[in-house]
C-alpha positions as YAML, in Angstrom:
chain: A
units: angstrom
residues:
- id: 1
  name: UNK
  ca: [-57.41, 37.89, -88.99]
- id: 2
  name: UNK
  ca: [-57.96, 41.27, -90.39]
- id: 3
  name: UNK
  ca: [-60.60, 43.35, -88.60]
- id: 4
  name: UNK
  ca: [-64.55, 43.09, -90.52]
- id: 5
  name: UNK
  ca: [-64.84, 46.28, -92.74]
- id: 6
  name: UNK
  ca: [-68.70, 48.13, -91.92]
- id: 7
  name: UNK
  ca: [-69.64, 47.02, -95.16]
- id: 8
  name: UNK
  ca: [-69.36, 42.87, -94.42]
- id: 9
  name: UNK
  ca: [-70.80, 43.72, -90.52]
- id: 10
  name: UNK
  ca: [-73.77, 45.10, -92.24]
- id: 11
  name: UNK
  ca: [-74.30, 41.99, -94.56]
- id: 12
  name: UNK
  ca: [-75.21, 40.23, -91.31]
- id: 13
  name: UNK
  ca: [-77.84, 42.67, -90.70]
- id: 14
  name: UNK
  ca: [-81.58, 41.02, -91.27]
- id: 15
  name: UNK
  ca: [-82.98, 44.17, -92.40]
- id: 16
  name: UNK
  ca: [-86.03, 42.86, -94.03]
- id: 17
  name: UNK
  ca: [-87.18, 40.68, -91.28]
- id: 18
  name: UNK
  ca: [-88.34, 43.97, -89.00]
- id: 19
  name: UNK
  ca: [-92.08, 43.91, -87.97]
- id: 20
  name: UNK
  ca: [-92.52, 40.25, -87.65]
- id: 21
  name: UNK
  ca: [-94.66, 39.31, -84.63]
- id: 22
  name: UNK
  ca: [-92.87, 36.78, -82.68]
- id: 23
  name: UNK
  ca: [-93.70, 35.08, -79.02]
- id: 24
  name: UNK
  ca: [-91.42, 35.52, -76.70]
- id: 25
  name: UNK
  ca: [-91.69, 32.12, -73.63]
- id: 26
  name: UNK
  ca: [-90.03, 33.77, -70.56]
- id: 27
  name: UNK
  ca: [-87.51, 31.50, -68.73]
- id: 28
  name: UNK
  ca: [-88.42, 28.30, -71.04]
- id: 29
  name: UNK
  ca: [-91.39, 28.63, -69.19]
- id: 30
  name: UNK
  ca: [-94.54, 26.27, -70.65]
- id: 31
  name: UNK
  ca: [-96.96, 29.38, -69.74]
- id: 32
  name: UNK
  ca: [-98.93, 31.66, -71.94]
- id: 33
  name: UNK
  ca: [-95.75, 33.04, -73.91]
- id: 34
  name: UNK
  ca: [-95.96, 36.96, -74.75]
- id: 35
  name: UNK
  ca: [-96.11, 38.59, -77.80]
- id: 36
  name: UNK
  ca: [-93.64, 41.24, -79.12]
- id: 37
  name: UNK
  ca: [-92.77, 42.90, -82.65]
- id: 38
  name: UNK
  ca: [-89.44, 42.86, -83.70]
- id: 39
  name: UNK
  ca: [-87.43, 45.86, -84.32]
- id: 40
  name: UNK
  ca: [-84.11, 45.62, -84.90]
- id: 41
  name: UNK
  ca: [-82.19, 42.11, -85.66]
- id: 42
  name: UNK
  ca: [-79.08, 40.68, -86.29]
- id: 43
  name: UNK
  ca: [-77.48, 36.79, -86.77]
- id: 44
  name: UNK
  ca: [-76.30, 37.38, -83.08]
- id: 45
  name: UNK
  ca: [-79.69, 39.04, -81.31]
- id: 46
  name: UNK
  ca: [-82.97, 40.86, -81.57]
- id: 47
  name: UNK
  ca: [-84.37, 44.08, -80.13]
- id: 48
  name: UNK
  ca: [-88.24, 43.47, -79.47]
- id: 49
  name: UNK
  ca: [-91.66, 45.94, -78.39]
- id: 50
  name: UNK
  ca: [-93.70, 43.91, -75.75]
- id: 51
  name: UNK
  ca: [-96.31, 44.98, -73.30]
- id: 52
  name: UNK
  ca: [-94.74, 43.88, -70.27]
- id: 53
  name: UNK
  ca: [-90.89, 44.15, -68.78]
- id: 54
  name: UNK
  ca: [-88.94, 40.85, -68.95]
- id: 55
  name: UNK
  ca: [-86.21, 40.21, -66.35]
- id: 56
  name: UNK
  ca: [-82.12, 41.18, -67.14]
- id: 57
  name: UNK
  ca: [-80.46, 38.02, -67.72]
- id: 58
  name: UNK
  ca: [-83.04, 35.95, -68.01]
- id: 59
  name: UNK
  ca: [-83.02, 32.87, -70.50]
- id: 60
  name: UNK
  ca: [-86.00, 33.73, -73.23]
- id: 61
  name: UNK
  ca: [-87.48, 31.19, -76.08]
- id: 62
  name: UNK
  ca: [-88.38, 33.25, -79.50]
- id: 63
  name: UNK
  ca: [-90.91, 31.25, -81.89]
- id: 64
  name: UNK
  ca: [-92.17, 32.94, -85.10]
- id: 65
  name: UNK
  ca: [-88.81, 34.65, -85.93]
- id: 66
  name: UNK
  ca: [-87.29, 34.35, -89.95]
- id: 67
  name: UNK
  ca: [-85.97, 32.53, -91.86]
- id: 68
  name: UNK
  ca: [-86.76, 29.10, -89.95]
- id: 69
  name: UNK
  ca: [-90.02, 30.20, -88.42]
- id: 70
  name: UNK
  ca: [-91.07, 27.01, -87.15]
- id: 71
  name: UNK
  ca: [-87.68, 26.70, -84.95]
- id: 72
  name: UNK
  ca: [-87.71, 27.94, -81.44]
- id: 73
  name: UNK
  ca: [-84.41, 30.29, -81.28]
- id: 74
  name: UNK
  ca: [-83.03, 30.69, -77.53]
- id: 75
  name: UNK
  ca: [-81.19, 33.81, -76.15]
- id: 76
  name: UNK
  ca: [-80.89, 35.92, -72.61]
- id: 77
  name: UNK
  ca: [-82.11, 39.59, -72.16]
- id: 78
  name: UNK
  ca: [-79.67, 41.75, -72.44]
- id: 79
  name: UNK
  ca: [-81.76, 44.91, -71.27]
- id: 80
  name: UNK
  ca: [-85.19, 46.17, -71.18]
- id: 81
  name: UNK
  ca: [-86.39, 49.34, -70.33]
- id: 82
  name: UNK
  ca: [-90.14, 51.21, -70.23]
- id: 83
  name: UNK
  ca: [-90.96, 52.90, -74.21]
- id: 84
  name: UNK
  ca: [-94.09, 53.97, -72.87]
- id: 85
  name: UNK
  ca: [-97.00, 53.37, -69.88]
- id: 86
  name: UNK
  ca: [-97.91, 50.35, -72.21]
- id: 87
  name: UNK
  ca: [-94.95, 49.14, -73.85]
- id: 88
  name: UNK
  ca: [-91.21, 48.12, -73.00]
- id: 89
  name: UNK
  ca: [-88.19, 47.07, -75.13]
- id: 90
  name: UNK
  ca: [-85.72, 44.54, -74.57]
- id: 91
  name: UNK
  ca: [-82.54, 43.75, -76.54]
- id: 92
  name: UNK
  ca: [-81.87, 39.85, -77.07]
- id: 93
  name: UNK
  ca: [-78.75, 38.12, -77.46]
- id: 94
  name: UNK
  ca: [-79.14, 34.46, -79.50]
- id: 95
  name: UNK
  ca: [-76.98, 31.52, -77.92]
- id: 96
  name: UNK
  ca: [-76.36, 30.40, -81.40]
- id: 97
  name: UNK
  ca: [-76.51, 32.93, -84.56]
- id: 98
  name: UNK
  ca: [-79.66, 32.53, -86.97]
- id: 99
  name: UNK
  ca: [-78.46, 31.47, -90.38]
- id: 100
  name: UNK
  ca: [-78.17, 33.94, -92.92]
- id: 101
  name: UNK
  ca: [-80.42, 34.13, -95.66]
- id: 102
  name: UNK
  ca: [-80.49, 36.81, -98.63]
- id: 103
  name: UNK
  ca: [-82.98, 39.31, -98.16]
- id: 104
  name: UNK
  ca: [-85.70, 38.07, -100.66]
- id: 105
  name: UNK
  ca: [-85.92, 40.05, -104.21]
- id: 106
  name: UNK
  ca: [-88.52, 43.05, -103.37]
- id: 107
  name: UNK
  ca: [-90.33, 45.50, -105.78]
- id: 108
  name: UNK
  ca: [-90.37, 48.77, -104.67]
- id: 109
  name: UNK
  ca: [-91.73, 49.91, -101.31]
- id: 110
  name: UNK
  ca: [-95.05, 50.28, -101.13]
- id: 111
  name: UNK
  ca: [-96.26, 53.36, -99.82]
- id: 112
  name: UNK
  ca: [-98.80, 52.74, -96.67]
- id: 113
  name: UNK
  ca: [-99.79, 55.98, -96.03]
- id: 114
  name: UNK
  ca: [-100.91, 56.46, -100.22]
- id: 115
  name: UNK
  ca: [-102.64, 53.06, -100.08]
- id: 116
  name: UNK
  ca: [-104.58, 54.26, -97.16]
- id: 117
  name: UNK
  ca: [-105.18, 57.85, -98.86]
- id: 118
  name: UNK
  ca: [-103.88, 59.89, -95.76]
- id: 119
  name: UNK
  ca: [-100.82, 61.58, -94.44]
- id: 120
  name: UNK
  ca: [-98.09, 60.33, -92.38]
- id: 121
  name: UNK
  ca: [-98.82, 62.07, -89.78]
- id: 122
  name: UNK
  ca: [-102.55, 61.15, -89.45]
- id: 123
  name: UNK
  ca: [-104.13, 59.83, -86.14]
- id: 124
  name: UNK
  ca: [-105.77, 56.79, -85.53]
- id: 125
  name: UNK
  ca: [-108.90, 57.89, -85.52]
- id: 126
  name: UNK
  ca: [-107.91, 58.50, -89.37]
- id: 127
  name: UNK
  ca: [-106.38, 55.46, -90.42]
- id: 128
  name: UNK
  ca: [-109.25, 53.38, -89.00]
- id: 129
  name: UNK
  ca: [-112.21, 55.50, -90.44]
- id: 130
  name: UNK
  ca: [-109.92, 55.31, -93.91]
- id: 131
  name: UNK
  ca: [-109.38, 51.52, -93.97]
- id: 132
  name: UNK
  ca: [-113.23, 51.02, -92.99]
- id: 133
  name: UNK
  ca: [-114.38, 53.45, -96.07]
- id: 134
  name: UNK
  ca: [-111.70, 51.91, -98.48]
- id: 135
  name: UNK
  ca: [-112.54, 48.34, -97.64]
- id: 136
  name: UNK
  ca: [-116.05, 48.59, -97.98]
- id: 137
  name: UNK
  ca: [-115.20, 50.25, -101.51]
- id: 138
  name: UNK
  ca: [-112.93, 47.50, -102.85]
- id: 139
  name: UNK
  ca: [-114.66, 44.92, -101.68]
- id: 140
  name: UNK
  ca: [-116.23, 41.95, -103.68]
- id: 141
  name: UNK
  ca: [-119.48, 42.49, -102.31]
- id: 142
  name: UNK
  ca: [-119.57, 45.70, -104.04]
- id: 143
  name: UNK
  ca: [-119.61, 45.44, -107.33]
- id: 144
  name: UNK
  ca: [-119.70, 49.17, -108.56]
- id: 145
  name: UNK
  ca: [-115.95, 49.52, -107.49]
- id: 146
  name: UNK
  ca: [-114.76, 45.41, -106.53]
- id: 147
  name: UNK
  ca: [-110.76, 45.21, -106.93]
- id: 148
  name: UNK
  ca: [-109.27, 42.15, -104.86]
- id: 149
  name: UNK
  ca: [-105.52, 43.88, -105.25]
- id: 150
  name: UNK
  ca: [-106.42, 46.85, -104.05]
- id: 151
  name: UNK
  ca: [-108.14, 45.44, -101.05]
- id: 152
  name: UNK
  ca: [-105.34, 43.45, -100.54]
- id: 153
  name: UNK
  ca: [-103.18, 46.63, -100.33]
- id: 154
  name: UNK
  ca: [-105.34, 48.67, -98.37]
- id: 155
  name: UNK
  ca: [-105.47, 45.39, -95.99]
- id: 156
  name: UNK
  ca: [-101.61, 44.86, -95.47]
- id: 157
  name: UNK
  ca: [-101.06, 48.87, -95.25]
- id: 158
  name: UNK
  ca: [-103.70, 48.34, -92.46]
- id: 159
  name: UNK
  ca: [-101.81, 45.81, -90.62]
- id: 160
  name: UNK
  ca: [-98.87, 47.55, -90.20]
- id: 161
  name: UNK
  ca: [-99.95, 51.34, -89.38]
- id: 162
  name: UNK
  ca: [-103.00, 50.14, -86.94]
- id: 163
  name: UNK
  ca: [-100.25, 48.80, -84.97]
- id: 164
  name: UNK
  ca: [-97.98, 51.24, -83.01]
- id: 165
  name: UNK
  ca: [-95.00, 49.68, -82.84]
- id: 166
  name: UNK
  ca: [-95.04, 48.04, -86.46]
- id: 167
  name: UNK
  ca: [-95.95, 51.66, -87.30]
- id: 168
  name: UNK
  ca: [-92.71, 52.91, -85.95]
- id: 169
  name: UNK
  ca: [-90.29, 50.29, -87.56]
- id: 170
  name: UNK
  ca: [-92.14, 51.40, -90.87]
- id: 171
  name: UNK
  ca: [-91.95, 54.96, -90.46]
- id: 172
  name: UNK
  ca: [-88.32, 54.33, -89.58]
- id: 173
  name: UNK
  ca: [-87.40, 52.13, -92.68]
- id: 174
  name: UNK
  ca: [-89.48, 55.01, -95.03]
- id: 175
  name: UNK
  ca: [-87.85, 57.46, -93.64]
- id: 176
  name: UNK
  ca: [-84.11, 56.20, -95.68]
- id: 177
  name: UNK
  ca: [-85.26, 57.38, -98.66]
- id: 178
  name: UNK
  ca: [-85.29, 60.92, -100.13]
- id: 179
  name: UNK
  ca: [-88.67, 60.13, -101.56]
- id: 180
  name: UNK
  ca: [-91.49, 63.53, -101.62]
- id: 181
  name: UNK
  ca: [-92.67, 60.93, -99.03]
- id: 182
  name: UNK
  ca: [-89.55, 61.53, -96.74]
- id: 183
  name: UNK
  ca: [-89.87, 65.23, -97.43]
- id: 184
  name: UNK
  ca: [-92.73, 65.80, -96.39]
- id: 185
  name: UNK
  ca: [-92.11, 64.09, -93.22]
- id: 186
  name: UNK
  ca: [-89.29, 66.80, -92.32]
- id: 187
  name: UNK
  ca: [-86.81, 66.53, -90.27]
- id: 188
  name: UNK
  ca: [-86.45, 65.43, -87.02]
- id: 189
  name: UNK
  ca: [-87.33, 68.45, -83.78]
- id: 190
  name: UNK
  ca: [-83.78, 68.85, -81.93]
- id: 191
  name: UNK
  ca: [-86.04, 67.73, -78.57]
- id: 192
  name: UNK
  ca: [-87.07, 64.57, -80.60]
- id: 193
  name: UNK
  ca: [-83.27, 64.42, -81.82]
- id: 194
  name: UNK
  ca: [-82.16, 64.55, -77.77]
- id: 195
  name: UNK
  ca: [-84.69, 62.11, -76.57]
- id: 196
  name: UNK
  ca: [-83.04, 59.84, -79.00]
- id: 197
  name: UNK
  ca: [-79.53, 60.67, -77.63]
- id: 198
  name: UNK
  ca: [-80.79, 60.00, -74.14]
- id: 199
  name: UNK
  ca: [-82.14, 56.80, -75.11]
- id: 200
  name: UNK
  ca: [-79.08, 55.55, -76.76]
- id: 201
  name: UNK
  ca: [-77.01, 56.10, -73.69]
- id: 202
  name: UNK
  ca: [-79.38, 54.96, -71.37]
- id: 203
  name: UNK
  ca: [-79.52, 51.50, -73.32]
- id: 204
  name: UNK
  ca: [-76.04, 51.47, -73.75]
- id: 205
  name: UNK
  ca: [-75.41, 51.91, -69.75]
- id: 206
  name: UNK
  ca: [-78.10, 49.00, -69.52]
- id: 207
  name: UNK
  ca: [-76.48, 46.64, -71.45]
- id: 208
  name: UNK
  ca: [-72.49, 47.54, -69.66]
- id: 209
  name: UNK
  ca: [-74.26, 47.38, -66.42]
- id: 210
  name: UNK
  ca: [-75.83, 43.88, -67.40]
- id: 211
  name: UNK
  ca: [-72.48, 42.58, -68.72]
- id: 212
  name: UNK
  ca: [-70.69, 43.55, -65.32]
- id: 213
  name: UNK
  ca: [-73.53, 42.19, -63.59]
- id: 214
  name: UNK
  ca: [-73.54, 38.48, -65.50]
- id: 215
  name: UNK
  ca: [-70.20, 38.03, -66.93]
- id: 216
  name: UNK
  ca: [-67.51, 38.99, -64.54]
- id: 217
  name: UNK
  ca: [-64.84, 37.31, -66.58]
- id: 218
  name: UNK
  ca: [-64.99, 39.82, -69.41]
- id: 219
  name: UNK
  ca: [-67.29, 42.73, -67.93]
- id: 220
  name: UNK
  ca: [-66.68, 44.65, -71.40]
- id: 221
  name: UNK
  ca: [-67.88, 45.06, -74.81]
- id: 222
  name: UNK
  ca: [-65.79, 46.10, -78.03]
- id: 223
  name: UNK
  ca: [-67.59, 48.71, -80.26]
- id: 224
  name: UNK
  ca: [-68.90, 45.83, -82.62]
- id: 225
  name: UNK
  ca: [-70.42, 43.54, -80.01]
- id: 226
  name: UNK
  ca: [-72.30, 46.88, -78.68]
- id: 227
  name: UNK
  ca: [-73.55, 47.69, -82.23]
- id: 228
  name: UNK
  ca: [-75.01, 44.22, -82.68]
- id: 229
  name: UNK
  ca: [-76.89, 44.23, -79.25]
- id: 230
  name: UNK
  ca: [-78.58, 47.68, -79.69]
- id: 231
  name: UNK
  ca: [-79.08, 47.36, -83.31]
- id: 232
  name: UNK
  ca: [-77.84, 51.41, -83.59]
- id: 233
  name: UNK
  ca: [-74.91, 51.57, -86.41]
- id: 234
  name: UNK
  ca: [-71.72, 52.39, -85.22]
- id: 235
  name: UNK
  ca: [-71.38, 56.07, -86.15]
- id: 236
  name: UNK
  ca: [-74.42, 56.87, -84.58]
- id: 237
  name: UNK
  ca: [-73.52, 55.71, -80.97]
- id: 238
  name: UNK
  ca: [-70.25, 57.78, -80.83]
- id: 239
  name: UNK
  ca: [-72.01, 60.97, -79.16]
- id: 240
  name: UNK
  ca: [-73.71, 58.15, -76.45]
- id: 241
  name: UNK
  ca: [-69.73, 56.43, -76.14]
- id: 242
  name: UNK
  ca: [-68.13, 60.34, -75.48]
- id: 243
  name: UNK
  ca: [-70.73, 61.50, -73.33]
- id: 244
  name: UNK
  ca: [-70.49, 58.01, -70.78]
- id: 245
  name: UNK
  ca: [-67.04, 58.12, -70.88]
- id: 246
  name: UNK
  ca: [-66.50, 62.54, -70.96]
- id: 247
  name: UNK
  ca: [-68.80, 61.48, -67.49]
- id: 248
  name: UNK
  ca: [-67.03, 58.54, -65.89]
- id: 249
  name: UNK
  ca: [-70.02, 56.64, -66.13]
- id: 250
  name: UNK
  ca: [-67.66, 54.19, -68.93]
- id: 251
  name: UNK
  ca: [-64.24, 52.90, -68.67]
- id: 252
  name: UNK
  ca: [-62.59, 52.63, -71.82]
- id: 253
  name: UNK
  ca: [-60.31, 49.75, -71.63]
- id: 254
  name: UNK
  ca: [-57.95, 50.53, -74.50]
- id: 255
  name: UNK
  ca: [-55.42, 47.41, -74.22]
- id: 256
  name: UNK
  ca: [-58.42, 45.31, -75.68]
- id: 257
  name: UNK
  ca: [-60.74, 47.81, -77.58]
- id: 258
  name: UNK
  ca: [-63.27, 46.82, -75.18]
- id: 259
  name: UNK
  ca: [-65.69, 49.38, -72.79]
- id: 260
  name: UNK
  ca: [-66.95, 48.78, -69.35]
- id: 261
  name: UNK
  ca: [-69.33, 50.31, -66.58]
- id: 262
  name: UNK
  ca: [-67.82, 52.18, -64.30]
- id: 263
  name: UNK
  ca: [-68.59, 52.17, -60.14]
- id: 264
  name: UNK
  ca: [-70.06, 55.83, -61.37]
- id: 265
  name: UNK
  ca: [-72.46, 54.33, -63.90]
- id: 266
  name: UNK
  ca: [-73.82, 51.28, -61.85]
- id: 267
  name: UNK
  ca: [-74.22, 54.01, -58.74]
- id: 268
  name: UNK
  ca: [-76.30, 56.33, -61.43]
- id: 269
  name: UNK
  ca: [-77.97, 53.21, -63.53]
- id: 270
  name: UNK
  ca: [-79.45, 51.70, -60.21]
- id: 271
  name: UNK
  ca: [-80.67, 55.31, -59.08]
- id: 272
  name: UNK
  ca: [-82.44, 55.84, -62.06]
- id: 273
  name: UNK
  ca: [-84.00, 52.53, -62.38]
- id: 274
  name: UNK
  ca: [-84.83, 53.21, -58.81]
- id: 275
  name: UNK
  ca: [-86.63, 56.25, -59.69]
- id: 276
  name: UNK
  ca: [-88.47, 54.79, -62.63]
- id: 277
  name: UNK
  ca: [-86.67, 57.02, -65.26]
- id: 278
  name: UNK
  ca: [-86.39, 56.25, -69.32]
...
């Protein structure tokens, strides 16, 4: 069977379906499930923002998630690591893929940061005083300046920038245009542009040492299965794959095209979980 192009590995990509609050039911648990916001997913997994860490390995019920919402979809954590003092992330491999729906026909994207009059870089502080003023304005009750469609837009570009993680998915997804928008924006700081890097491989060791750790059979991963996990395209995880492997923290296994932890990397993964490090 000839080997997927990038192009037909993209088409399973679920693009529009980032930002959607899901629950996420720990361990098929009938508790209190927790919420998360999706970030990146696939037919085969999801990556997720949550406010507390959720065990490697463990078995995990999604409800909420597109295109059959009202179907529970089961997978196991793959990884999860601390974002921030109040947030984690945790990649999420489906036992069965979703089914693949066409991204529904969209106009074109609405800018957030116009509807809310500010700039993309403005603080909280700003976009809640701004949705307050603009609200009041459009609102029915008001009759001077009443417009129902503007309140509506001022309402959704609410939703999604109040929110910090939904914020950073939509930042992210504006940010692939070369809009004035975009421009303004600038480009990335090289210490923002490193902090990525280290994240990358950091996840990337997470999910090898996680595969050694539950599937002793196969310990590895080929290029593609990695890419659908993380969620990261291809071309931008090659500095993450030379650096592990340049290190001896990955073992390339060439034979099969697939990539493994080395004794290195679990020694220096369990340190620096050990030591709390991102």
């Amino acid at each position: 069977m000839p080997t997927p192009t990038i192009e037909n590995r993209w088409q399973s990509r679920l693009g529009h379906l980032l930002g959607t609050p899901v629950e996420v039911r720990y361990e098929f648990r009938t508790g209190e499930p927790v919420l998360a916001d999706v970030l990146d997913v696939h037919k085969d997994g999801c990556g997720v923002s949550l406010p507390s860490p959720i065990e490697t390995g463990a078995s995990v019920l999604i409800n909420g998630l597109p295109p059959n919402a009202h179907r529970r979809v089961a997978g196991r954590v793959v990884w999860c690591r601390m974002h921030s003092p109040d947030s984690y992330r945790a990649g999420i491999s489906f036992f069965q893929p979703l089914a693949i729906e066409p991204a529904p026909p969209t106009a074109p994207p609405d800018d957030f940061y116009e509807a809310l009059e500010i700039s993309p870089s403005a603080c909280e502080e700003t976009i809640h005083y701004m949705f307050r003023l603009l609200e009041h304005r459009y609102h029915p009750d008001n009759p001077r300046s009443a417009d129902p469609a503007k309140l509506d837009r001022v309402r959704r570009a609410y939703d999604v920038l109040s929110k910090p993680a939904s914020r950073e998915v939509y930042d992210a997804r504006r940010g692939q245009d070369d809009s004035p928008a975009r421009r303004e924006r600038g480009v990335p700081s090289l210490g923002e542009q490193c902090a990525e890097e280290k994240g990358k491989r950091w996840d990337l060791l997470a999910l090898l040492y996680s595969r050694r750790l539950f599937v002793t059979a196969t310990p590895g991963l080929t290029r593609a299965e990695v890419e659908a996990t993380l969620g990261v395209p291809r071309e931008e995880l090659d500095f993450a794959f030379w650096y592990l492997q340049e290190s001896g923290l990955l073992e390339p296994d060439h034979g099969h095209n697939r990539y493994s932890i080395s004794a290195k990397g679990v020694d220096t993964f369990e340190s620096r979980l050990e030591a709390g490090l991102d």
